[in-house]
GROMACS .gro file of C-alpha atoms in nm:
model
  143
    1MET     CA    1  -2.948  15.062  -0.590
    2THR     CA    2  -2.707  14.924  -0.843
    3ARG     CA    3  -2.758  14.550  -0.794
    4GLU     CA    4  -2.911  14.397  -1.102
    5ILE     CA    5  -2.962  14.034  -0.993
    6GLY     CA    6  -3.071  13.921  -0.649
    7THR     CA    7  -3.317  14.064  -0.403
    8VAL     CA    8  -3.438  14.421  -0.361
    9TYR     CA    9  -3.636  14.416  -0.037
   10ILE     CA   10  -3.956  14.616  -0.025
   11GLU     CA   11  -3.802  14.840   0.240
   12ASP     CA   12  -3.533  14.943  -0.010
   13MET     CA   13  -3.763  15.012  -0.307
   14GLU     CA   14  -3.861  15.349  -0.443
   15ILE     CA   15  -4.123  15.459  -0.695
   16GLY     CA   16  -3.949  15.477  -1.031
   17THR     CA   17  -3.692  15.205  -0.963
   18SER     CA   18  -3.658  14.996  -1.278
   19ARG     CA   19  -3.468  14.702  -1.422
   20SER     CA   20  -3.438  14.575  -1.779
   21ILE     CA   21  -3.338  14.262  -1.964
   22THR     CA   22  -3.261  14.223  -2.334
   23LYS     CA   23  -3.287  13.904  -2.537
   24VAL     CA   24  -3.271  13.819  -2.906
   25ILE     CA   25  -3.568  13.602  -3.000
   26GLY     CA   26  -3.457  13.348  -3.257
   27ASP     CA   27  -3.567  13.018  -3.400
   28LYS     CA   28  -3.418  12.824  -3.108
   29GLU     CA   29  -3.612  13.024  -2.848
   30ILE     CA   30  -3.937  12.996  -3.044
   31ASN     CA   31  -3.899  12.619  -3.087
   32MET     CA   32  -3.811  12.569  -2.719
   33PHE     CA   33  -4.110  12.779  -2.611
   34ALA     CA   34  -4.340  12.584  -2.844
   35GLU     CA   35  -4.218  12.261  -2.685
   36VAL     CA   36  -4.263  12.379  -2.326
   37SER     CA   37  -4.593  12.563  -2.379
   38GLU     CA   38  -4.736  12.313  -2.630
   39ASP     CA   39  -4.840  12.610  -2.844
   40ARG     CA   40  -4.744  12.493  -3.191
   41ASN     CA   41  -4.945  12.748  -3.388
   42PRO     CA   42  -4.794  12.739  -3.741
   43ILE     CA   43  -4.758  13.120  -3.747
   44HIS     CA   44  -4.470  13.068  -3.501
   45LEU     CA   45  -4.310  12.760  -3.655
   46ASP     CA   46  -4.381  12.748  -4.030
   47ASP     CA   47  -4.240  13.000  -4.279
   48ALA     CA   48  -4.530  12.951  -4.522
   49ALA     CA   49  -4.790  13.006  -4.249
   50GLY     CA   50  -4.606  13.317  -4.134
   51ALA     CA   51  -4.586  13.450  -4.488
   52ALA     CA   52  -4.962  13.399  -4.531
   53SER     CA   53  -5.040  13.585  -4.207
   54ILE     CA   54  -5.113  13.954  -4.157
   55PHE     CA   55  -4.747  13.990  -4.046
   56LYS     CA   56  -4.610  13.839  -4.372
   57THR     CA   57  -4.351  13.644  -4.171
   58ARG     CA   58  -4.320  13.410  -3.875
   59VAL     CA   59  -4.360  13.579  -3.540
   60ALA     CA   60  -4.269  13.480  -3.186
   61HIS     CA   61  -4.529  13.373  -2.934
   62GLY     CA   62  -4.648  13.681  -2.748
   63MET     CA   63  -4.602  13.501  -2.418
   64LEU     CA   64  -4.240  13.420  -2.505
   65SER     CA   65  -4.153  13.789  -2.504
   66ALA     CA   66  -4.383  13.848  -2.206
   67SER     CA   67  -4.193  13.581  -2.012
   68LEU     CA   68  -3.907  13.831  -1.985
   69PHE     CA   69  -4.121  14.014  -1.727
   70SER     CA   70  -4.122  13.697  -1.515
   71ALA     CA   71  -3.742  13.683  -1.541
   72LEU     CA   72  -3.715  14.044  -1.429
   73LEU     CA   73  -3.954  14.004  -1.137
   74GLY     CA   74  -3.796  13.681  -1.015
   75GLU     CA   75  -3.431  13.776  -1.066
   76ARG     CA   76  -3.392  14.154  -1.067
   77LEU     CA   77  -3.681  14.355  -0.921
   78PRO     CA   78  -3.791  14.265  -0.661
   79GLY     CA   79  -3.590  13.947  -0.726
   80HIS     CA   80  -3.546  13.628  -0.531
   81GLY     CA   81  -3.844  13.547  -0.309
   82THR     CA   82  -4.096  13.742  -0.519
   83ILE     CA   83  -4.446  13.597  -0.558
   84TYR     CA   84  -4.632  13.688  -0.879
   85LEU     CA   85  -4.992  13.791  -0.799
   86ALA     CA   86  -5.129  13.949  -1.117
   87GLN     CA   87  -5.032  14.055  -1.467
   88THR     CA   88  -5.204  14.250  -1.744
   89LEU     CA   89  -5.064  14.254  -2.095
   90LYS     CA   90  -5.147  14.425  -2.422
   91PHE     CA   91  -4.962  14.305  -2.731
   92THR     CA   92  -4.914  14.609  -2.954
   93ALA     CA   93  -4.674  14.486  -3.225
   94PRO     CA   94  -4.526  14.154  -3.337
   95VAL     CA   95  -4.185  14.021  -3.243
   96LYS     CA   96  -4.017  13.868  -3.547
   97LEU     CA   97  -3.735  13.616  -3.567
   98GLY     CA   98  -3.406  13.784  -3.484
   99ASP     CA   99  -3.565  14.079  -3.303
  100GLU     CA  100  -3.391  14.205  -2.992
  101VAL     CA  101  -3.652  14.257  -2.721
  102THR     CA  102  -3.584  14.479  -2.421
  103ALA     CA  103  -3.828  14.432  -2.135
  104THR     CA  104  -3.841  14.682  -1.849
  105VAL     CA  105  -4.029  14.680  -1.520
  106THR     CA  106  -4.070  15.000  -1.319
  107VAL     CA  107  -4.209  15.033  -0.967
  108THR     CA  108  -4.529  15.242  -0.967
  109GLU     CA  109  -4.674  15.167  -0.622
  110ILE     CA  110  -4.544  15.024  -0.294
  111ILE     CA  111  -4.771  14.908  -0.010
  112VAL     CA  112  -4.525  14.809   0.262
  113PRO     CA  113  -4.772  14.668   0.520
  114LYS     CA  114  -4.912  14.426   0.261
  115ARG     CA  115  -4.572  14.370   0.092
  116ARG     CA  116  -4.740  14.451  -0.242
  117VAL     CA  117  -4.562  14.622  -0.526
  118SER     CA  118  -4.714  14.732  -0.857
  119LEU     CA  119  -4.492  14.765  -1.162
  120GLU     CA  120  -4.535  14.898  -1.513
  121CYS     CA  121  -4.417  14.643  -1.772
  122ILE     CA  122  -4.299  14.757  -2.115
  123ALA     CA  123  -4.124  14.554  -2.387
  124ARG     CA  124  -3.971  14.716  -2.692
  125VAL     CA  125  -3.803  14.619  -3.015
  126GLY     CA  126  -3.597  14.928  -3.086
  127ASP     CA  127  -3.832  15.223  -3.036
  128THR     CA  128  -4.146  15.014  -3.097
  129VAL     CA  129  -4.347  14.909  -2.794
  130VAL     CA  130  -4.445  14.545  -2.848
  131ILE     CA  131  -4.603  14.474  -2.507
  132LYS     CA  132  -4.732  14.698  -2.233
  133GLY     CA  133  -4.899  14.612  -1.906
  134ASP     CA  134  -4.877  14.600  -1.531
  135ALA     CA  135  -4.781  14.345  -1.268
  136VAL     CA  136  -4.853  14.309  -0.898
  137VAL     CA  137  -4.619  14.109  -0.680
  138LEU     CA  138  -4.569  14.013  -0.319
  139ALA     CA  139  -4.218  14.141  -0.251
  140PRO     CA  140  -3.962  13.999  -0.010
  141SER     CA  141  -3.924  14.187   0.317
  142ARG     CA  142  -3.660  14.201   0.586
  143ALA     CA  143  -3.938  14.190   0.848
   0.00000   0.00000   0.00000
């Protein structure tokens, strides 16, 4: 399967199939996310607050980087028609302004009769894992 955007029907999936997306998280993205989410924690928006934090700098909202998993599930794997059922996340390192985040989802379980697919979710900045977790979705079917 070489299609990156669109629909991968459950009948065409295999364990180990994966898709990735990469995005640079900058000031614009952080400010837009703060506006939409209404999370205006100063650690995300204020240089002085970031400098006073354990990270010594401003950091992106964890859910901003995690939202890349939603983009992957809805656009790339399984893609259009997917229904999000569950998500677990563990934030393991901060994402700082200007970091390039690569999020990857990988199929770990397929239950065709129920149209359920489980996926491992990993986000990295370089070699550093910044988020890890799992998702369960209702995948589109040809049936």
